[in-house]
């Protein structure tokens, strides 16, 4: 039997790379990064589809290509690509604000739009948007990033309801996950004092690792998670 196809955006490193390693074998993967050169590892048999999501034209072409090349067999989308420029809003250049909104929110919205069209025809599918704990708790120096991540939670909840309203099926699920502090390039540059502060707030007394997220994503994609829909799942070691 042909394997189901899963799109993972931002699959060149960090969480996306770990998710691709975890899902490979069970699914045929469509792996995305901003450019081909970003990949240091590609799971065998995967398709590659690149685009810089801060560029609306590239994003639009990406969505068209996704529909044209994989529209008939797409099962799931993991909207994982993301970026942050941490600084006080009053010092944040407009181009950084635009990039954070485009990559973290506009791109997932446009990819969800494409996926909803595809899933409306196939009558099934799963979308998982990677949000963040800062969406609900806020975080100094991440106001725009946090706002975009909060948008993903609202997007997911709304689309879960919309899928049921528009389609004669209950096999389309849309949800978000909110990782806490996970050790990747994105968090590597944080000052030790900030890391220490976070560690003291985590009952699990450790930072998360990329497998913590990949394991949860694999479960959420499976039939065992068929009753989990329209919600935001925290993966944060109990961060208070
Ligand atoms: N790490 C954490 O603690 C944490 C916590 C909460 C939420 N998250 C979220 O989890 C997701 C993955 O984070 P991570 O820590 O794995 O980040 P990462 O290691 O920095 O990887 C980011 C990925 O996003 C892609 N990306 C960045 N800018 C892009 C752009 N302009 N266009 C297209 N793709 C772009 C990168 O592709 P290139 O390599 O081509 O640039 C890369 O594959 C993000 O959405 C992040 O906000 C992370």
JSON list of C-alpha atoms in Angstrom, two decimals, residues 25-233:
[
{"chain": "A", "resi": 25, "resn": "UNK", "atom": "CA", "xyz": [9.46, 4.90, 7.29]},
{"chain": "A", "resi": 26, "resn": "UNK", "atom": "CA", "xyz": [5.78, 5.24, 8.16]},
{"chain": "A", "resi": 27, "resn": "UNK", "atom": "CA", "xyz": [5.10, 8.18, 5.83]},
{"chain": "A", "resi": 28, "resn": "UNK", "atom": "CA", "xyz": [6.44, 9.61, 2.58]},
{"chain": "A", "resi": 29, "resn": "UNK", "atom": "CA", "xyz": [7.85, 12.99, 3.55]},
{"chain": "A", "resi": 30, "resn": "UNK", "atom": "CA", "xyz": [7.77, 16.34, 1.79]},
{"chain": "A", "resi": 31, "resn": "UNK", "atom": "CA", "xyz": [10.57, 18.30, 3.45]},
{"chain": "A", "resi": 32, "resn": "UNK", "atom": "CA", "xyz": [10.80, 22.08, 3.34]},
{"chain": "A", "resi": 33, "resn": "UNK", "atom": "CA", "xyz": [13.53, 24.61, 4.24]},
{"chain": "A", "resi": 34, "resn": "UNK", "atom": "CA", "xyz": [14.18, 28.15, 3.04]},
{"chain": "A", "resi": 35, "resn": "UNK", "atom": "CA", "xyz": [16.73, 26.78, 0.55]},
{"chain": "A", "resi": 36, "resn": "UNK", "atom": "CA", "xyz": [18.14, 23.38, -0.52]},
{"chain": "A", "resi": 37, "resn": "UNK", "atom": "CA", "xyz": [21.61, 24.19, 0.89]},
{"chain": "A", "resi": 38, "resn": "UNK", "atom": "CA", "xyz": [20.11, 24.33, 4.42]},
{"chain": "A", "resi": 39, "resn": "UNK", "atom": "CA", "xyz": [19.76, 20.53, 4.53]},
{"chain": "A", "resi": 40, "resn": "UNK", "atom": "CA", "xyz": [22.62, 18.52, 6.05]},
{"chain": "A", "resi": 41, "resn": "UNK", "atom": "CA", "xyz": [20.47, 15.37, 6.28]},
{"chain": "A", "resi": 42, "resn": "UNK", "atom": "CA", "xyz": [17.56, 14.21, 4.14]},
{"chain": "A", "resi": 43, "resn": "UNK", "atom": "CA", "xyz": [15.56, 11.07, 4.94]},
{"chain": "A", "resi": 44, "resn": "UNK", "atom": "CA", "xyz": [15.76, 8.64, 1.99]},
{"chain": "A", "resi": 45, "resn": "UNK", "atom": "CA", "xyz": [12.80, 8.79, -0.40]},
{"chain": "A", "resi": 46, "resn": "UNK", "atom": "CA", "xyz": [11.73, 12.27, 0.71]},
{"chain": "A", "resi": 47, "resn": "UNK", "atom": "CA", "xyz": [10.57, 15.03, -1.63]},
{"chain": "A", "resi": 48, "resn": "UNK", "atom": "CA", "xyz": [12.16, 18.47, -1.22]},
{"chain": "A", "resi": 49, "resn": "UNK", "atom": "CA", "xyz": [10.22, 21.71, -1.64]},
{"chain": "A", "resi": 50, "resn": "UNK", "atom": "CA", "xyz": [12.02, 24.96, -0.72]},
{"chain": "A", "resi": 51, "resn": "UNK", "atom": "CA", "xyz": [10.83, 28.54, -0.28]},
{"chain": "A", "resi": 52, "resn": "UNK", "atom": "CA", "xyz": [11.76, 31.57, 1.76]},
{"chain": "A", "resi": 53, "resn": "UNK", "atom": "CA", "xyz": [8.50, 32.26, 3.57]},
{"chain": "A", "resi": 54, "resn": "UNK", "atom": "CA", "xyz": [9.39, 35.89, 4.21]},
{"chain": "A", "resi": 55, "resn": "UNK", "atom": "CA", "xyz": [8.86, 36.36, 0.46]},
{"chain": "A", "resi": 56, "resn": "UNK", "atom": "CA", "xyz": [5.15, 36.29, -0.44]},
{"chain": "A", "resi": 57, "resn": "UNK", "atom": "CA", "xyz": [5.82, 35.31, -4.05]},
{"chain": "A", "resi": 58, "resn": "UNK", "atom": "CA", "xyz": [7.96, 32.32, -3.05]},
{"chain": "A", "resi": 59, "resn": "UNK", "atom": "CA", "xyz": [5.28, 31.27, -0.55]},
{"chain": "A", "resi": 60, "resn": "UNK", "atom": "CA", "xyz": [2.58, 31.50, -3.20]},
{"chain": "A", "resi": 61, "resn": "UNK", "atom": "CA", "xyz": [4.64, 29.37, -5.64]},
{"chain": "A", "resi": 62, "resn": "UNK", "atom": "CA", "xyz": [5.31, 26.87, -2.83]},
{"chain": "A", "resi": 63, "resn": "UNK", "atom": "CA", "xyz": [1.57, 26.42, -2.17]},
{"chain": "A", "resi": 64, "resn": "UNK", "atom": "CA", "xyz": [0.84, 26.01, -5.89]},
{"chain": "A", "resi": 65, "resn": "UNK", "atom": "CA", "xyz": [3.60, 23.40, -6.24]},
{"chain": "A", "resi": 66, "resn": "UNK", "atom": "CA", "xyz": [2.40, 21.55, -3.13]},
{"chain": "A", "resi": 67, "resn": "UNK", "atom": "CA", "xyz": [-1.11, 21.26, -4.56]},
{"chain": "A", "resi": 68, "resn": "UNK", "atom": "CA", "xyz": [0.05, 20.35, -8.07]},
{"chain": "A", "resi": 69, "resn": "UNK", "atom": "CA", "xyz": [2.65, 17.73, -7.12]},
{"chain": "A", "resi": 70, "resn": "UNK", "atom": "CA", "xyz": [1.21, 16.23, -3.94]},
{"chain": "A", "resi": 71, "resn": "UNK", "atom": "CA", "xyz": [-2.43, 17.35, -3.81]},
{"chain": "A", "resi": 72, "resn": "UNK", "atom": "CA", "xyz": [-3.89, 13.92, -4.53]},
{"chain": "A", "resi": 73, "resn": "UNK", "atom": "CA", "xyz": [-2.01, 12.10, -1.75]},
{"chain": "A", "resi": 74, "resn": "UNK", "atom": "CA", "xyz": [-1.32, 14.65, 0.99]},
{"chain": "A", "resi": 75, "resn": "UNK", "atom": "CA", "xyz": [-2.35, 13.33, 4.44]},
{"chain": "A", "resi": 76, "resn": "UNK", "atom": "CA", "xyz": [-0.85, 15.85, 6.86]},
{"chain": "A", "resi": 77, "resn": "UNK", "atom": "CA", "xyz": [0.90, 19.18, 7.27]},
{"chain": "A", "resi": 78, "resn": "UNK", "atom": "CA", "xyz": [3.27, 20.10, 10.10]},
{"chain": "A", "resi": 79, "resn": "UNK", "atom": "CA", "xyz": [3.68, 23.89, 10.02]},
{"chain": "A", "resi": 80, "resn": "UNK", "atom": "CA", "xyz": [6.98, 24.02, 11.92]},
{"chain": "A", "resi": 81, "resn": "UNK", "atom": "CA", "xyz": [9.19, 26.61, 10.15]},
{"chain": "A", "resi": 82, "resn": "UNK", "atom": "CA", "xyz": [9.72, 29.62, 12.38]},
{"chain": "A", "resi": 83, "resn": "UNK", "atom": "CA", "xyz": [12.10, 32.37, 13.34]},
{"chain": "A", "resi": 84, "resn": "UNK", "atom": "CA", "xyz": [12.52, 34.97, 16.04]},
{"chain": "A", "resi": 85, "resn": "UNK", "atom": "CA", "xyz": [14.46, 38.19, 16.50]},
{"chain": "A", "resi": 86, "resn": "UNK", "atom": "CA", "xyz": [14.40, 38.84, 20.24]},
{"chain": "A", "resi": 87, "resn": "UNK", "atom": "CA", "xyz": [14.46, 42.51, 21.19]},
{"chain": "A", "resi": 88, "resn": "UNK", "atom": "CA", "xyz": [12.30, 45.26, 22.71]},
{"chain": "A", "resi": 89, "resn": "UNK", "atom": "CA", "xyz": [9.52, 46.26, 20.31]},
{"chain": "A", "resi": 90, "resn": "UNK", "atom": "CA", "xyz": [10.59, 49.93, 20.34]},
{"chain": "A", "resi": 91, "resn": "UNK", "atom": "CA", "xyz": [13.97, 48.87, 18.88]},
{"chain": "A", "resi": 92, "resn": "UNK", "atom": "CA", "xyz": [12.63, 46.27, 16.45]},
{"chain": "A", "resi": 93, "resn": "UNK", "atom": "CA", "xyz": [13.17, 47.15, 12.77]},
{"chain": "A", "resi": 94, "resn": "UNK", "atom": "CA", "xyz": [10.03, 46.90, 10.62]},
{"chain": "A", "resi": 95, "resn": "UNK", "atom": "CA", "xyz": [11.66, 44.32, 8.34]},
{"chain": "A", "resi": 96, "resn": "UNK", "atom": "CA", "xyz": [12.10, 41.99, 11.36]},
{"chain": "A", "resi": 97, "resn": "UNK", "atom": "CA", "xyz": [8.47, 42.51, 12.37]},
{"chain": "A", "resi": 98, "resn": "UNK", "atom": "CA", "xyz": [7.36, 41.68, 8.81]},
{"chain": "A", "resi": 99, "resn": "UNK", "atom": "CA", "xyz": [9.62, 38.60, 8.64]},
{"chain": "A", "resi": 100, "resn": "UNK", "atom": "CA", "xyz": [8.32, 37.23, 11.96]},
{"chain": "A", "resi": 101, "resn": "UNK", "atom": "CA", "xyz": [4.69, 37.77, 10.93]},
{"chain": "A", "resi": 102, "resn": "UNK", "atom": "CA", "xyz": [5.25, 36.31, 7.46]},
{"chain": "A", "resi": 103, "resn": "UNK", "atom": "CA", "xyz": [7.21, 33.21, 8.44]},
{"chain": "A", "resi": 104, "resn": "UNK", "atom": "CA", "xyz": [5.45, 32.41, 11.73]},
{"chain": "A", "resi": 105, "resn": "UNK", "atom": "CA", "xyz": [1.85, 33.27, 10.83]},
{"chain": "A", "resi": 106, "resn": "UNK", "atom": "CA", "xyz": [1.17, 34.23, 7.20]},
{"chain": "A", "resi": 107, "resn": "UNK", "atom": "CA", "xyz": [2.96, 31.18, 5.79]},
{"chain": "A", "resi": 108, "resn": "UNK", "atom": "CA", "xyz": [1.08, 28.69, 8.02]},
{"chain": "A", "resi": 109, "resn": "UNK", "atom": "CA", "xyz": [-2.20, 30.43, 7.10]},
{"chain": "A", "resi": 110, "resn": "UNK", "atom": "CA", "xyz": [-1.52, 30.11, 3.35]},
{"chain": "A", "resi": 111, "resn": "UNK", "atom": "CA", "xyz": [-0.35, 26.49, 3.72]},
{"chain": "A", "resi": 112, "resn": "UNK", "atom": "CA", "xyz": [-3.47, 25.70, 5.80]},
{"chain": "A", "resi": 113, "resn": "UNK", "atom": "CA", "xyz": [-5.57, 27.29, 3.02]},
{"chain": "A", "resi": 114, "resn": "UNK", "atom": "CA", "xyz": [-3.97, 24.95, 0.47]},
{"chain": "A", "resi": 115, "resn": "UNK", "atom": "CA", "xyz": [-4.31, 21.93, 2.78]},
{"chain": "A", "resi": 116, "resn": "UNK", "atom": "CA", "xyz": [-7.98, 22.67, 3.54]},
{"chain": "A", "resi": 117, "resn": "UNK", "atom": "CA", "xyz": [-8.70, 22.63, -0.22]},
{"chain": "A", "resi": 118, "resn": "UNK", "atom": "CA", "xyz": [-6.90, 19.30, -0.60]},
{"chain": "A", "resi": 119, "resn": "UNK", "atom": "CA", "xyz": [-8.46, 17.73, 2.50]},
{"chain": "A", "resi": 120, "resn": "UNK", "atom": "CA", "xyz": [-11.91, 18.96, 1.42]},
{"chain": "A", "resi": 121, "resn": "UNK", "atom": "CA", "xyz": [-11.56, 16.72, -1.64]},
{"chain": "A", "resi": 122, "resn": "UNK", "atom": "CA", "xyz": [-9.96, 13.72, 0.08]},
{"chain": "A", "resi": 123, "resn": "UNK", "atom": "CA", "xyz": [-12.30, 14.12, 3.10]},
{"chain": "A", "resi": 124, "resn": "UNK", "atom": "CA", "xyz": [-9.49, 13.49, 5.54]},
{"chain": "A", "resi": 125, "resn": "UNK", "atom": "CA", "xyz": [-6.26, 15.01, 6.81]},
{"chain": "A", "resi": 126, "resn": "UNK", "atom": "CA", "xyz": [-4.39, 16.45, 9.78]},
{"chain": "A", "resi": 127, "resn": "UNK", "atom": "CA", "xyz": [-2.80, 19.87, 10.28]},
{"chain": "A", "resi": 128, "resn": "UNK", "atom": "CA", "xyz": [-0.48, 20.50, 13.21]},
{"chain": "A", "resi": 129, "resn": "UNK", "atom": "CA", "xyz": [0.70, 24.07, 13.72]},
{"chain": "A", "resi": 130, "resn": "UNK", "atom": "CA", "xyz": [3.78, 24.50, 15.93]},
{"chain": "A", "resi": 131, "resn": "UNK", "atom": "CA", "xyz": [2.97, 27.33, 18.32]},
{"chain": "A", "resi": 132, "resn": "UNK", "atom": "CA", "xyz": [4.86, 28.08, 21.56]},
{"chain": "A", "resi": 133, "resn": "UNK", "atom": "CA", "xyz": [4.23, 28.44, 25.28]},
{"chain": "A", "resi": 134, "resn": "UNK", "atom": "CA", "xyz": [4.93, 32.17, 24.88]},
{"chain": "A", "resi": 135, "resn": "UNK", "atom": "CA", "xyz": [1.64, 32.46, 22.93]},
{"chain": "A", "resi": 136, "resn": "UNK", "atom": "CA", "xyz": [-0.30, 32.17, 26.19]},
{"chain": "A", "resi": 137, "resn": "UNK", "atom": "CA", "xyz": [2.17, 33.34, 28.84]},
{"chain": "A", "resi": 138, "resn": "UNK", "atom": "CA", "xyz": [3.83, 36.16, 26.83]},
{"chain": "A", "resi": 139, "resn": "UNK", "atom": "CA", "xyz": [7.56, 36.84, 26.90]},
{"chain": "A", "resi": 140, "resn": "UNK", "atom": "CA", "xyz": [9.52, 40.08, 27.16]},
{"chain": "A", "resi": 141, "resn": "UNK", "atom": "CA", "xyz": [11.46, 40.83, 23.96]},
{"chain": "A", "resi": 142, "resn": "UNK", "atom": "CA", "xyz": [9.36, 38.35, 21.95]},
{"chain": "A", "resi": 143, "resn": "UNK", "atom": "CA", "xyz": [6.15, 40.37, 21.57]},
{"chain": "A", "resi": 144, "resn": "UNK", "atom": "CA", "xyz": [5.77, 39.96, 17.80]},
{"chain": "A", "resi": 145, "resn": "UNK", "atom": "CA", "xyz": [6.87, 36.32, 17.84]},
{"chain": "A", "resi": 146, "resn": "UNK", "atom": "CA", "xyz": [4.43, 35.61, 20.70]},
{"chain": "A", "resi": 147, "resn": "UNK", "atom": "CA", "xyz": [1.60, 37.41, 18.85]},
{"chain": "A", "resi": 148, "resn": "UNK", "atom": "CA", "xyz": [2.22, 35.31, 15.73]},
{"chain": "A", "resi": 149, "resn": "UNK", "atom": "CA", "xyz": [2.32, 32.09, 17.78]},
{"chain": "A", "resi": 150, "resn": "UNK", "atom": "CA", "xyz": [-0.94, 33.05, 19.53]},
{"chain": "A", "resi": 151, "resn": "UNK", "atom": "CA", "xyz": [-2.44, 33.50, 16.08]},
{"chain": "A", "resi": 152, "resn": "UNK", "atom": "CA", "xyz": [-1.61, 29.88, 15.28]},
{"chain": "A", "resi": 153, "resn": "UNK", "atom": "CA", "xyz": [-3.65, 28.63, 18.24]},
{"chain": "A", "resi": 154, "resn": "UNK", "atom": "CA", "xyz": [-6.70, 30.65, 17.15]},
{"chain": "A", "resi": 155, "resn": "UNK", "atom": "CA", "xyz": [-6.16, 29.58, 13.53]},
{"chain": "A", "resi": 156, "resn": "UNK", "atom": "CA", "xyz": [-6.09, 25.90, 14.48]},
{"chain": "A", "resi": 157, "resn": "UNK", "atom": "CA", "xyz": [-9.18, 26.04, 16.70]},
{"chain": "A", "resi": 158, "resn": "UNK", "atom": "CA", "xyz": [-11.14, 27.95, 14.05]},
{"chain": "A", "resi": 159, "resn": "UNK", "atom": "CA", "xyz": [-10.14, 25.65, 11.20]},
{"chain": "A", "resi": 160, "resn": "UNK", "atom": "CA", "xyz": [-11.06, 22.55, 13.21]},
{"chain": "A", "resi": 161, "resn": "UNK", "atom": "CA", "xyz": [-14.60, 23.95, 13.47]},
{"chain": "A", "resi": 162, "resn": "UNK", "atom": "CA", "xyz": [-14.60, 25.11, 9.84]},
{"chain": "A", "resi": 163, "resn": "UNK", "atom": "CA", "xyz": [-13.55, 21.67, 8.57]},
{"chain": "A", "resi": 164, "resn": "UNK", "atom": "CA", "xyz": [-16.56, 20.11, 10.25]},
{"chain": "A", "resi": 165, "resn": "UNK", "atom": "CA", "xyz": [-18.91, 22.88, 9.06]},
{"chain": "A", "resi": 166, "resn": "UNK", "atom": "CA", "xyz": [-17.83, 22.66, 5.42]},
{"chain": "A", "resi": 167, "resn": "UNK", "atom": "CA", "xyz": [-17.28, 18.95, 4.97]},
{"chain": "A", "resi": 168, "resn": "UNK", "atom": "CA", "xyz": [-19.48, 15.92, 5.32]},
{"chain": "A", "resi": 169, "resn": "UNK", "atom": "CA", "xyz": [-16.77, 14.21, 7.38]},
{"chain": "A", "resi": 170, "resn": "UNK", "atom": "CA", "xyz": [-15.18, 14.27, 10.79]},
{"chain": "A", "resi": 171, "resn": "UNK", "atom": "CA", "xyz": [-11.82, 13.02, 9.55]},
{"chain": "A", "resi": 172, "resn": "UNK", "atom": "CA", "xyz": [-10.14, 16.42, 9.21]},
{"chain": "A", "resi": 173, "resn": "UNK", "atom": "CA", "xyz": [-8.30, 17.46, 12.38]},
{"chain": "A", "resi": 174, "resn": "UNK", "atom": "CA", "xyz": [-6.50, 20.74, 13.04]},
{"chain": "A", "resi": 175, "resn": "UNK", "atom": "CA", "xyz": [-4.51, 21.38, 16.20]},
{"chain": "A", "resi": 176, "resn": "UNK", "atom": "CA", "xyz": [-1.51, 23.20, 17.57]},
{"chain": "A", "resi": 177, "resn": "UNK", "atom": "CA", "xyz": [1.29, 22.17, 19.88]},
{"chain": "A", "resi": 178, "resn": "UNK", "atom": "CA", "xyz": [3.10, 24.56, 22.20]},
{"chain": "A", "resi": 179, "resn": "UNK", "atom": "CA", "xyz": [6.67, 23.50, 22.96]},
{"chain": "A", "resi": 180, "resn": "UNK", "atom": "CA", "xyz": [8.33, 24.98, 26.03]},
{"chain": "A", "resi": 181, "resn": "UNK", "atom": "CA", "xyz": [12.08, 25.45, 26.15]},
{"chain": "A", "resi": 182, "resn": "UNK", "atom": "CA", "xyz": [13.57, 22.95, 23.68]},
{"chain": "A", "resi": 183, "resn": "UNK", "atom": "CA", "xyz": [17.30, 22.76, 23.01]},
{"chain": "A", "resi": 184, "resn": "UNK", "atom": "CA", "xyz": [17.84, 23.78, 19.37]},
{"chain": "A", "resi": 185, "resn": "UNK", "atom": "CA", "xyz": [19.66, 26.53, 17.43]},
{"chain": "A", "resi": 186, "resn": "UNK", "atom": "CA", "xyz": [16.74, 28.83, 18.26]},
{"chain": "A", "resi": 187, "resn": "UNK", "atom": "CA", "xyz": [17.44, 28.69, 22.00]},
{"chain": "A", "resi": 188, "resn": "UNK", "atom": "CA", "xyz": [21.22, 28.09, 21.90]},
{"chain": "A", "resi": 189, "resn": "UNK", "atom": "CA", "xyz": [22.05, 31.80, 21.86]},
{"chain": "A", "resi": 190, "resn": "UNK", "atom": "CA", "xyz": [20.04, 32.74, 24.96]},
{"chain": "A", "resi": 191, "resn": "UNK", "atom": "CA", "xyz": [22.08, 34.16, 27.87]},
{"chain": "A", "resi": 192, "resn": "UNK", "atom": "CA", "xyz": [22.85, 31.72, 30.72]},
{"chain": "A", "resi": 193, "resn": "UNK", "atom": "CA", "xyz": [20.81, 33.85, 33.14]},
{"chain": "A", "resi": 194, "resn": "UNK", "atom": "CA", "xyz": [17.69, 33.39, 30.97]},
{"chain": "A", "resi": 195, "resn": "UNK", "atom": "CA", "xyz": [18.31, 29.62, 30.70]},
{"chain": "A", "resi": 196, "resn": "UNK", "atom": "CA", "xyz": [18.71, 29.40, 34.48]},
{"chain": "A", "resi": 197, "resn": "UNK", "atom": "CA", "xyz": [15.46, 31.36, 34.98]},
{"chain": "A", "resi": 198, "resn": "UNK", "atom": "CA", "xyz": [13.56, 28.94, 32.74]},
{"chain": "A", "resi": 199, "resn": "UNK", "atom": "CA", "xyz": [15.07, 25.83, 34.34]},
{"chain": "A", "resi": 200, "resn": "UNK", "atom": "CA", "xyz": [13.80, 26.96, 37.74]},
{"chain": "A", "resi": 201, "resn": "UNK", "atom": "CA", "xyz": [10.27, 27.20, 36.31]},
{"chain": "A", "resi": 202, "resn": "UNK", "atom": "CA", "xyz": [10.23, 23.65, 34.86]},
{"chain": "A", "resi": 203, "resn": "UNK", "atom": "CA", "xyz": [8.99, 20.94, 37.26]},
{"chain": "A", "resi": 204, "resn": "UNK", "atom": "CA", "xyz": [10.61, 18.30, 35.01]},
{"chain": "A", "resi": 205, "resn": "UNK", "atom": "CA", "xyz": [13.94, 19.99, 35.92]},
{"chain": "A", "resi": 206, "resn": "UNK", "atom": "CA", "xyz": [15.33, 19.68, 32.41]},
{"chain": "A", "resi": 207, "resn": "UNK", "atom": "CA", "xyz": [15.01, 21.43, 29.08]},
{"chain": "A", "resi": 208, "resn": "UNK", "atom": "CA", "xyz": [13.06, 19.61, 26.41]},
{"chain": "A", "resi": 209, "resn": "UNK", "atom": "CA", "xyz": [14.79, 17.76, 23.61]},
{"chain": "A", "resi": 210, "resn": "UNK", "atom": "CA", "xyz": [13.71, 17.50, 20.01]},
{"chain": "A", "resi": 211, "resn": "UNK", "atom": "CA", "xyz": [12.55, 13.89, 20.46]},
{"chain": "A", "resi": 212, "resn": "UNK", "atom": "CA", "xyz": [10.01, 15.04, 23.09]},
{"chain": "A", "resi": 213, "resn": "UNK", "atom": "CA", "xyz": [8.31, 17.00, 20.32]},
{"chain": "A", "resi": 214, "resn": "UNK", "atom": "CA", "xyz": [8.79, 14.43, 17.53]},
{"chain": "A", "resi": 215, "resn": "UNK", "atom": "CA", "xyz": [7.26, 11.63, 19.65]},
{"chain": "A", "resi": 216, "resn": "UNK", "atom": "CA", "xyz": [4.17, 13.74, 20.36]},
{"chain": "A", "resi": 217, "resn": "UNK", "atom": "CA", "xyz": [3.77, 14.71, 16.70]},
{"chain": "A", "resi": 218, "resn": "UNK", "atom": "CA", "xyz": [3.97, 11.04, 15.64]},
{"chain": "A", "resi": 219, "resn": "UNK", "atom": "CA", "xyz": [1.22, 10.19, 18.14]},
{"chain": "A", "resi": 220, "resn": "UNK", "atom": "CA", "xyz": [-0.99, 13.14, 17.09]},
{"chain": "A", "resi": 221, "resn": "UNK", "atom": "CA", "xyz": [-0.78, 12.05, 13.44]},
{"chain": "A", "resi": 222, "resn": "UNK", "atom": "CA", "xyz": [-1.81, 8.48, 14.25]},
{"chain": "A", "resi": 223, "resn": "UNK", "atom": "CA", "xyz": [-5.32, 7.02, 14.41]},
{"chain": "A", "resi": 224, "resn": "UNK", "atom": "CA", "xyz": [-4.83, 6.66, 18.17]},
{"chain": "A", "resi": 225, "resn": "UNK", "atom": "CA", "xyz": [-5.22, 10.46, 18.36]},
{"chain": "A", "resi": 226, "resn": "UNK", "atom": "CA", "xyz": [-8.40, 10.55, 16.27]},
{"chain": "A", "resi": 227, "resn": "UNK", "atom": "CA", "xyz": [-10.36, 12.23, 19.09]},
{"chain": "A", "resi": 228, "resn": "UNK", "atom": "CA", "xyz": [-7.80, 15.00, 19.63]},
{"chain": "A", "resi": 229, "resn": "UNK", "atom": "CA", "xyz": [-8.89, 18.01, 17.60]},
{"chain": "A", "resi": 230, "resn": "UNK", "atom": "CA", "xyz": [-9.12, 21.82, 17.77]},
{"chain": "A", "resi": 231, "resn": "UNK", "atom": "CA", "xyz": [-6.91, 22.10, 20.82]},
{"chain": "A", "resi": 232, "resn": "UNK", "atom": "CA", "xyz": [-3.44, 23.27, 21.86]},
{"chain": "A", "resi": 233, "resn": "UNK", "atom": "CA", "xyz": [-1.13, 20.64, 23.37]}
]
